[in-house]
Amino acid sequence: MRKILLFDTIIDGHHADYLSHLINYWLQHQPEGELIVVAQASFEPIFRQLQESAPIVTSVQYVPISQQEIETTHQGSVIGRSFREWNLLLDYCQRYQPTHALLMYFDIFQLGLWLGRKAPCAISGIYFRPDFHYPPSSGLKARLNVLRKRATLHGVLKQSTLKNLFCLDPSAVTLVREMNPRVNVIPLPDPVKSYVITSGEIEELRSALLIKPGRTVFLLFGHLDERKGIEPFLEALNQLDPAVQQKICFLLAGAIRPDYQAHIEQKISAVSPDVQIVSVFKEIKGRAIQVYFELADYALTLYQRHVGMASVLIRAAISGKPLLSSDYGYMGQLVKNEQLGAVTDSASPTTIRELLEQVMTEGISYSETNLRKLAEHNSDVSFARTILEQLNE
């Protein structure tokens, strides 16, 4: 009998969402076999909620990883952690005897899978950031890092137990397949659950945030850190003509580290008061996320040297909102080639300012049809089906 084990020691951000999509699909479609979910104990309330909202299904089991195991696994160096993660997975495989184990975060397991003990079952993984094919930053260290990543992946792909690699960056799929055609390398949709949002919900949020009438809202949503390009965007806002500044609302929404929040608040205080800046520094979940995108006029993905896809693109597509994106990597290529908005050098406040001036004076062209297609392709159902249909061994 098919017995699939989902394994993840991380539960924040996309990790809980990805697990939820797979569990929900299993509960709704009830395929043959058994699903064992091995994750942090803090995931249990989400698991119970999914169970309660679905028909009674006895083929899904939740197994909490103790906090002590999590702390022991996550401590120390990245190299050591890879082996600790792998060994912990093998312990659970010995205990529950799955026919197939899915590494929900393949990236961290690579050294353990390559050089550690052999798995007792078939292995597949979700590959988050295959960045070895991107142009490296200047310097010897960066080039050596790319060579190291390539060599590690070559070694991993030779392991006979590795069956499928689900790749969140489609631009890497062909290159990985060429490394070892035996492994089934599959482009994976970046899943987002969609909601139907009412005009009343949008206006309620607009009122709660005190957004001034007539302002064009630029939304930067997600986990707010140094990689999201907040500082160059703030500098670009400060370079704009006051008449343009008075038409803009910059909406920042998402969790943020306290030290970085203090830094960003200091940067915000230096921006002209003609620009309205609204900060919601907290984690926003579920249906509420989509209300923010419905409220916005443009979504920002001016990330710094971002690798792969970003769920913000999908959320913007669901709401039919154009993107202002970095021109770097797969994300920049997708926005440009599919006409999802406009791209620019996200490290340059000057080029960002020029793009903002264009948006506020002439507007930008984009394809509503392609936004809709992107949203449909990257549904939570498509994500789960793509994975579970392959885990048959």
PDB file of C-alpha atoms in Angstrom, residues 39-246:
ATOM      1  CA  ALA A  39       6.041  18.561  11.247  1.00  0.00           C
ATOM      2  CA  GLN A  40       6.560  20.906  14.186  1.00  0.00           C
ATOM      3  CA  ALA A  41       4.091  20.522  17.059  1.00  0.00           C
ATOM      4  CA  SER A  42       2.903  24.112  16.436  1.00  0.00           C
ATOM      5  CA  PHE A  43       1.380  22.941  13.136  1.00  0.00           C
ATOM      6  CA  GLU A  44      -1.186  20.792  14.955  1.00  0.00           C
ATOM      7  CA  PRO A  45      -3.943  23.483  15.252  1.00  0.00           C
ATOM      8  CA  ILE A  46      -3.781  24.028  11.474  1.00  0.00           C
ATOM      9  CA  PHE A  47      -3.952  20.277  10.873  1.00  0.00           C
ATOM     10  CA  ARG A  48      -6.996  19.907  13.150  1.00  0.00           C
ATOM     11  CA  GLN A  49      -8.730  22.801  11.424  1.00  0.00           C
ATOM     12  CA  LEU A  50      -8.188  21.163   8.029  1.00  0.00           C
ATOM     13  CA  GLN A  51      -9.583  17.898   9.364  1.00  0.00           C
ATOM     14  CA  GLU A  52     -12.697  19.588  10.736  1.00  0.00           C
ATOM     15  CA  SER A  53     -13.491  21.297   7.431  1.00  0.00           C
ATOM     16  CA  ALA A  54     -13.335  18.066   5.393  1.00  0.00           C
ATOM     17  CA  PRO A  55     -15.161  14.740   5.287  1.00  0.00           C
ATOM     18  CA  ILE A  56     -14.050  12.167   7.857  1.00  0.00           C
ATOM     19  CA  VAL A  57     -10.857  10.620   6.457  1.00  0.00           C
ATOM     20  CA  THR A  58      -8.877   8.073   8.450  1.00  0.00           C
ATOM     21  CA  SER A  59      -5.932   7.771   6.038  1.00  0.00           C
ATOM     22  CA  VAL A  60      -4.174  10.959   7.259  1.00  0.00           C
ATOM     23  CA  GLN A  61      -1.981  10.932  10.350  1.00  0.00           C
ATOM     24  CA  TYR A  62      -0.227  13.869  11.999  1.00  0.00           C
ATOM     25  CA  VAL A  63       3.051  13.235  13.868  1.00  0.00           C
ATOM     26  CA  PRO A  64       4.491  16.188  15.853  1.00  0.00           C
ATOM     27  CA  ILE A  65       8.254  16.708  16.023  1.00  0.00           C
ATOM     28  CA  SER A  66       9.228  17.623  19.571  1.00  0.00           C
ATOM     29  CA  GLN A  67      10.626  21.070  20.297  1.00  0.00           C
ATOM     30  CA  GLN A  68      13.839  19.500  21.579  1.00  0.00           C
ATOM     31  CA  GLU A  69      14.338  17.677  18.273  1.00  0.00           C
ATOM     32  CA  ILE A  70      13.696  20.914  16.374  1.00  0.00           C
ATOM     33  CA  GLU A  71      16.211  22.894  18.439  1.00  0.00           C
ATOM     34  CA  THR A  72      18.848  20.171  18.182  1.00  0.00           C
ATOM     35  CA  THR A  73      18.377  19.889  14.419  1.00  0.00           C
ATOM     36  CA  HIS A  74      18.438  23.625  13.689  1.00  0.00           C
ATOM     37  CA  GLN A  75      21.489  24.552  15.781  1.00  0.00           C
ATOM     38  CA  GLY A  76      25.039  24.813  14.497  1.00  0.00           C
ATOM     39  CA  SER A  77      26.400  25.134  10.974  1.00  0.00           C
ATOM     40  CA  VAL A  78      24.427  24.781   7.737  1.00  0.00           C
ATOM     41  CA  ILE A  79      26.577  21.758   6.780  1.00  0.00           C
ATOM     42  CA  GLY A  80      25.941  20.027  10.087  1.00  0.00           C
ATOM     43  CA  ARG A  81      22.268  20.855   9.925  1.00  0.00           C
ATOM     44  CA  SER A  82      21.920  19.124   6.561  1.00  0.00           C
ATOM     45  CA  PHE A  83      23.072  15.842   8.104  1.00  0.00           C
ATOM     46  CA  ARG A  84      20.967  16.341  11.264  1.00  0.00           C
ATOM     47  CA  GLU A  85      17.840  17.016   9.178  1.00  0.00           C
ATOM     48  CA  TRP A  86      18.547  13.947   7.058  1.00  0.00           C
ATOM     49  CA  ASN A  87      19.161  11.685  10.056  1.00  0.00           C
ATOM     50  CA  LEU A  88      15.987  12.900  11.743  1.00  0.00           C
ATOM     51  CA  LEU A  89      14.009  12.112   8.592  1.00  0.00           C
ATOM     52  CA  LEU A  90      15.548   8.608   8.503  1.00  0.00           C
ATOM     53  CA  ASP A  91      14.511   8.062  12.133  1.00  0.00           C
ATOM     54  CA  TYR A  92      10.878   8.804  11.238  1.00  0.00           C
ATOM     55  CA  CYS A  93      11.134   6.651   8.120  1.00  0.00           C
ATOM     56  CA  GLN A  94      12.292   3.739  10.260  1.00  0.00           C
ATOM     57  CA  ARG A  95       9.420   4.339  12.657  1.00  0.00           C
ATOM     58  CA  TYR A  96       6.588   4.688  10.108  1.00  0.00           C
ATOM     59  CA  GLN A  97       7.908   2.667   7.139  1.00  0.00           C
ATOM     60  CA  PRO A  98       6.679   4.925   4.288  1.00  0.00           C
ATOM     61  CA  THR A  99       6.956   3.860   0.667  1.00  0.00           C
ATOM     62  CA  HIS A 100       7.850   7.456  -0.289  1.00  0.00           C
ATOM     63  CA  ALA A 101       9.091  10.475   1.687  1.00  0.00           C
ATOM     64  CA  LEU A 102       8.696  14.070   0.465  1.00  0.00           C
ATOM     65  CA  LEU A 103      11.293  16.598   1.643  1.00  0.00           C
ATOM     66  CA  MET A 104       9.231  19.776   1.864  1.00  0.00           C
ATOM     67  CA  TYR A 105      12.463  21.839   1.789  1.00  0.00           C
ATOM     68  CA  PHE A 106      14.907  19.857  -0.375  1.00  0.00           C
ATOM     69  CA  ASP A 107      17.559  22.599  -0.377  1.00  0.00           C
ATOM     70  CA  ILE A 108      18.673  22.001   3.225  1.00  0.00           C
ATOM     71  CA  PHE A 109      18.910  18.198   2.825  1.00  0.00           C
ATOM     72  CA  GLN A 110      21.339  18.018  -0.093  1.00  0.00           C
ATOM     73  CA  LEU A 111      24.591  17.113   1.697  1.00  0.00           C
ATOM     74  CA  GLY A 112      22.848  14.618   3.963  1.00  0.00           C
ATOM     75  CA  LEU A 113      21.075  12.952   1.038  1.00  0.00           C
ATOM     76  CA  TRP A 114      24.301  12.802  -0.975  1.00  0.00           C
ATOM     77  CA  LEU A 115      26.838  11.735   1.670  1.00  0.00           C
ATOM     78  CA  GLY A 116      24.696  10.378   4.510  1.00  0.00           C
ATOM     79  CA  ARG A 117      23.033   7.020   5.114  1.00  0.00           C
ATOM     80  CA  LYS A 118      20.867   5.567   2.372  1.00  0.00           C
ATOM     81  CA  ALA A 119      17.129   6.097   2.711  1.00  0.00           C
ATOM     82  CA  PRO A 120      14.936   2.996   3.193  1.00  0.00           C
ATOM     83  CA  CYS A 121      12.313   4.333   0.776  1.00  0.00           C
ATOM     84  CA  ALA A 122      11.912   6.484  -2.335  1.00  0.00           C
ATOM     85  CA  ILE A 123      12.684  10.193  -1.826  1.00  0.00           C
ATOM     86  CA  SER A 124      11.308  13.286  -3.553  1.00  0.00           C
ATOM     87  CA  GLY A 125      11.793  16.951  -2.715  1.00  0.00           C
ATOM     88  CA  ILE A 126      10.591  20.500  -3.271  1.00  0.00           C
ATOM     89  CA  TYR A 127      13.521  22.572  -4.554  1.00  0.00           C
ATOM     90  CA  PHE A 128      13.014  26.181  -3.431  1.00  0.00           C
ATOM     91  CA  ARG A 129      16.064  28.086  -4.654  1.00  0.00           C
ATOM     92  CA  PRO A 130      18.089  26.506  -7.455  1.00  0.00           C
ATOM     93  CA  ASP A 131      20.297  29.570  -8.004  1.00  0.00           C
ATOM     94  CA  PHE A 132      23.430  27.903  -9.402  1.00  0.00           C
ATOM     95  CA  HIS A 133      22.415  28.954 -12.946  1.00  0.00           C
ATOM     96  CA  TYR A 134      22.137  32.676 -12.156  1.00  0.00           C
ATOM     97  CA  PRO A 135      25.107  34.988 -12.897  1.00  0.00           C
ATOM     98  CA  PRO A 136      27.130  35.091  -9.658  1.00  0.00           C
ATOM     99  CA  SER A 137      28.000  38.274  -7.840  1.00  0.00           C
ATOM    100  CA  SER A 138      31.464  39.539  -8.630  1.00  0.00           C
ATOM    101  CA  GLY A 139      34.349  38.003  -6.732  1.00  0.00           C
ATOM    102  CA  LEU A 140      36.071  34.659  -6.339  1.00  0.00           C
ATOM    103  CA  LYS A 141      34.012  33.623  -3.311  1.00  0.00           C
ATOM    104  CA  ALA A 142      30.736  33.960  -5.248  1.00  0.00           C
ATOM    105  CA  ARG A 143      32.060  31.932  -8.192  1.00  0.00           C
ATOM    106  CA  LEU A 144      33.358  29.198  -5.890  1.00  0.00           C
ATOM    107  CA  ASN A 145      29.964  29.097  -4.181  1.00  0.00           C
ATOM    108  CA  VAL A 146      28.261  28.452  -7.540  1.00  0.00           C
ATOM    109  CA  LEU A 147      30.719  25.641  -8.315  1.00  0.00           C
ATOM    110  CA  ARG A 148      30.073  24.120  -4.877  1.00  0.00           C
ATOM    111  CA  LYS A 149      26.301  24.180  -5.433  1.00  0.00           C
ATOM    112  CA  ARG A 150      26.630  22.554  -8.843  1.00  0.00           C
ATOM    113  CA  ALA A 151      28.920  19.816  -7.508  1.00  0.00           C
ATOM    114  CA  THR A 152      26.594  19.114  -4.576  1.00  0.00           C
ATOM    115  CA  LEU A 153      23.539  18.861  -6.807  1.00  0.00           C
ATOM    116  CA  HIS A 154      25.406  16.539  -9.204  1.00  0.00           C
ATOM    117  CA  GLY A 155      26.167  14.268  -6.252  1.00  0.00           C
ATOM    118  CA  VAL A 156      22.598  14.330  -4.938  1.00  0.00           C
ATOM    119  CA  LEU A 157      21.113  13.501  -8.341  1.00  0.00           C
ATOM    120  CA  LYS A 158      23.204  10.306  -8.486  1.00  0.00           C
ATOM    121  CA  GLN A 159      21.443   8.869  -5.416  1.00  0.00           C
ATOM    122  CA  SER A 160      19.222   6.012  -6.571  1.00  0.00           C
ATOM    123  CA  THR A 161      16.551   6.726  -3.953  1.00  0.00           C
ATOM    124  CA  LEU A 162      15.872  10.224  -5.345  1.00  0.00           C
ATOM    125  CA  LYS A 163      12.920   9.925  -7.714  1.00  0.00           C
ATOM    126  CA  ASN A 164      11.330  13.364  -8.216  1.00  0.00           C
ATOM    127  CA  LEU A 165      12.521  16.932  -7.820  1.00  0.00           C
ATOM    128  CA  PHE A 166       9.736  19.524  -7.846  1.00  0.00           C
ATOM    129  CA  CYS A 167      11.299  22.828  -8.863  1.00  0.00           C
ATOM    130  CA  LEU A 168       9.803  26.177  -7.856  1.00  0.00           C
ATOM    131  CA  ASP A 169      12.049  27.977 -10.350  1.00  0.00           C
ATOM    132  CA  PRO A 170      11.062  26.696 -13.823  1.00  0.00           C
ATOM    133  CA  SER A 171      14.111  28.349 -15.399  1.00  0.00           C
ATOM    134  CA  ALA A 172      16.341  25.712 -13.753  1.00  0.00           C
ATOM    135  CA  VAL A 173      14.373  22.630 -14.836  1.00  0.00           C
ATOM    136  CA  THR A 174      16.169  21.966 -18.152  1.00  0.00           C
ATOM    137  CA  LEU A 175      19.631  22.351 -16.594  1.00  0.00           C
ATOM    138  CA  VAL A 176      18.837  20.011 -13.695  1.00  0.00           C
ATOM    139  CA  ARG A 177      17.383  17.418 -16.087  1.00  0.00           C
ATOM    140  CA  GLU A 178      20.578  17.534 -18.127  1.00  0.00           C
ATOM    141  CA  MET A 179      22.652  16.769 -15.014  1.00  0.00           C
ATOM    142  CA  ASN A 180      20.913  13.406 -14.595  1.00  0.00           C
ATOM    143  CA  PRO A 181      17.964  12.448 -16.829  1.00  0.00           C
ATOM    144  CA  ARG A 182      17.085   9.549 -14.474  1.00  0.00           C
ATOM    145  CA  VAL A 183      15.573  11.921 -11.906  1.00  0.00           C
ATOM    146  CA  ASN A 184      12.127  13.232 -12.770  1.00  0.00           C
ATOM    147  CA  VAL A 185      12.505  17.041 -12.583  1.00  0.00           C
ATOM    148  CA  ILE A 186       9.136  18.794 -12.653  1.00  0.00           C
ATOM    149  CA  PRO A 187       8.292  22.524 -12.671  1.00  0.00           C
ATOM    150  CA  LEU A 188       6.053  23.136  -9.665  1.00  0.00           C
ATOM    151  CA  PRO A 189       3.289  25.739  -9.494  1.00  0.00           C
ATOM    152  CA  ASP A 190       3.762  28.265  -6.677  1.00  0.00           C
ATOM    153  CA  PRO A 191       0.422  27.774  -4.931  1.00  0.00           C
ATOM    154  CA  VAL A 192      -1.924  30.445  -3.644  1.00  0.00           C
ATOM    155  CA  LYS A 193      -5.444  29.878  -2.362  1.00  0.00           C
ATOM    156  CA  SER A 194      -7.864  32.417  -3.856  1.00  0.00           C
ATOM    157  CA  TYR A 195     -10.868  34.074  -2.210  1.00  0.00           C
ATOM    158  CA  VAL A 196     -13.780  36.095  -3.528  1.00  0.00           C
ATOM    159  CA  ILE A 197     -13.444  39.496  -1.846  1.00  0.00           C
ATOM    160  CA  THR A 198     -16.371  41.907  -1.534  1.00  0.00           C
ATOM    161  CA  SER A 199     -16.212  45.659  -2.125  1.00  0.00           C
ATOM    162  CA  GLY A 200     -17.297  46.113   1.486  1.00  0.00           C
ATOM    163  CA  GLU A 201     -14.189  44.282   2.737  1.00  0.00           C
ATOM    164  CA  ILE A 202     -11.957  46.480   0.574  1.00  0.00           C
ATOM    165  CA  GLU A 203     -13.534  49.718   1.767  1.00  0.00           C
ATOM    166  CA  GLU A 204     -13.398  48.553   5.372  1.00  0.00           C
ATOM    167  CA  LEU A 205      -9.644  47.991   5.083  1.00  0.00           C
ATOM    168  CA  ARG A 206      -9.154  51.305   3.241  1.00  0.00           C
ATOM    169  CA  SER A 207     -10.944  53.075   6.073  1.00  0.00           C
ATOM    170  CA  ALA A 208      -9.050  51.208   8.804  1.00  0.00           C
ATOM    171  CA  LEU A 209      -5.701  52.122   7.220  1.00  0.00           C
ATOM    172  CA  LEU A 210      -6.777  55.778   6.772  1.00  0.00           C
ATOM    173  CA  ILE A 211      -5.673  55.799   3.129  1.00  0.00           C
ATOM    174  CA  LYS A 212      -6.268  59.263   1.723  1.00  0.00           C
ATOM    175  CA  PRO A 213      -8.790  59.623  -1.125  1.00  0.00           C
ATOM    176  CA  GLY A 214      -7.397  59.663  -4.664  1.00  0.00           C
ATOM    177  CA  ARG A 215      -4.072  58.074  -3.774  1.00  0.00           C
ATOM    178  CA  THR A 216      -2.519  55.375  -5.977  1.00  0.00           C
ATOM    179  CA  VAL A 217      -1.647  52.497  -3.652  1.00  0.00           C
ATOM    180  CA  PHE A 218       1.653  50.648  -4.122  1.00  0.00           C
ATOM    181  CA  LEU A 219       1.685  47.487  -1.988  1.00  0.00           C
ATOM    182  CA  LEU A 220       4.792  45.744  -0.686  1.00  0.00           C
ATOM    183  CA  PHE A 221       3.551  42.587   1.006  1.00  0.00           C
ATOM    184  CA  GLY A 222       5.219  39.657   2.739  1.00  0.00           C
ATOM    185  CA  HIS A 223       8.031  38.999   5.167  1.00  0.00           C
ATOM    186  CA  LEU A 224       9.733  42.381   5.256  1.00  0.00           C
ATOM    187  CA  ASP A 225      13.510  42.179   5.315  1.00  0.00           C
ATOM    188  CA  GLU A 226      16.581  43.626   3.611  1.00  0.00           C
ATOM    189  CA  ARG A 227      15.976  41.588   0.438  1.00  0.00           C
ATOM    190  CA  LYS A 228      12.616  43.183  -0.352  1.00  0.00           C
ATOM    191  CA  GLY A 229      14.024  46.459  -1.693  1.00  0.00           C
ATOM    192  CA  ILE A 230      12.254  48.748   0.784  1.00  0.00           C
ATOM    193  CA  GLU A 231      15.102  51.223   1.133  1.00  0.00           C
ATOM    194  CA  PRO A 232      15.712  51.892  -2.592  1.00  0.00           C
ATOM    195  CA  PHE A 233      11.957  52.384  -3.011  1.00  0.00           C
ATOM    196  CA  LEU A 234      11.827  54.894  -0.148  1.00  0.00           C
ATOM    197  CA  GLU A 235      14.734  56.802  -1.683  1.00  0.00           C
ATOM    198  CA  ALA A 236      12.951  56.799  -5.055  1.00  0.00           C
ATOM    199  CA  LEU A 237       9.814  58.232  -3.433  1.00  0.00           C
ATOM    200  CA  ASN A 238      11.898  61.051  -1.989  1.00  0.00           C
ATOM    201  CA  GLN A 239      13.241  61.937  -5.450  1.00  0.00           C
ATOM    202  CA  LEU A 240       9.789  62.470  -6.950  1.00  0.00           C
ATOM    203  CA  ASP A 241       8.270  65.858  -7.670  1.00  0.00           C
ATOM    204  CA  PRO A 242       6.001  66.977  -4.774  1.00  0.00           C
ATOM    205  CA  ALA A 243       2.989  67.024  -7.107  1.00  0.00           C
ATOM    206  CA  VAL A 244       3.541  63.306  -7.812  1.00  0.00           C
ATOM    207  CA  GLN A 245       4.304  62.489  -4.187  1.00  0.00           C
ATOM    208  CA  GLN A 246       0.903  63.835  -3.169  1.00  0.00           C
TER     209      GLN A 246
END
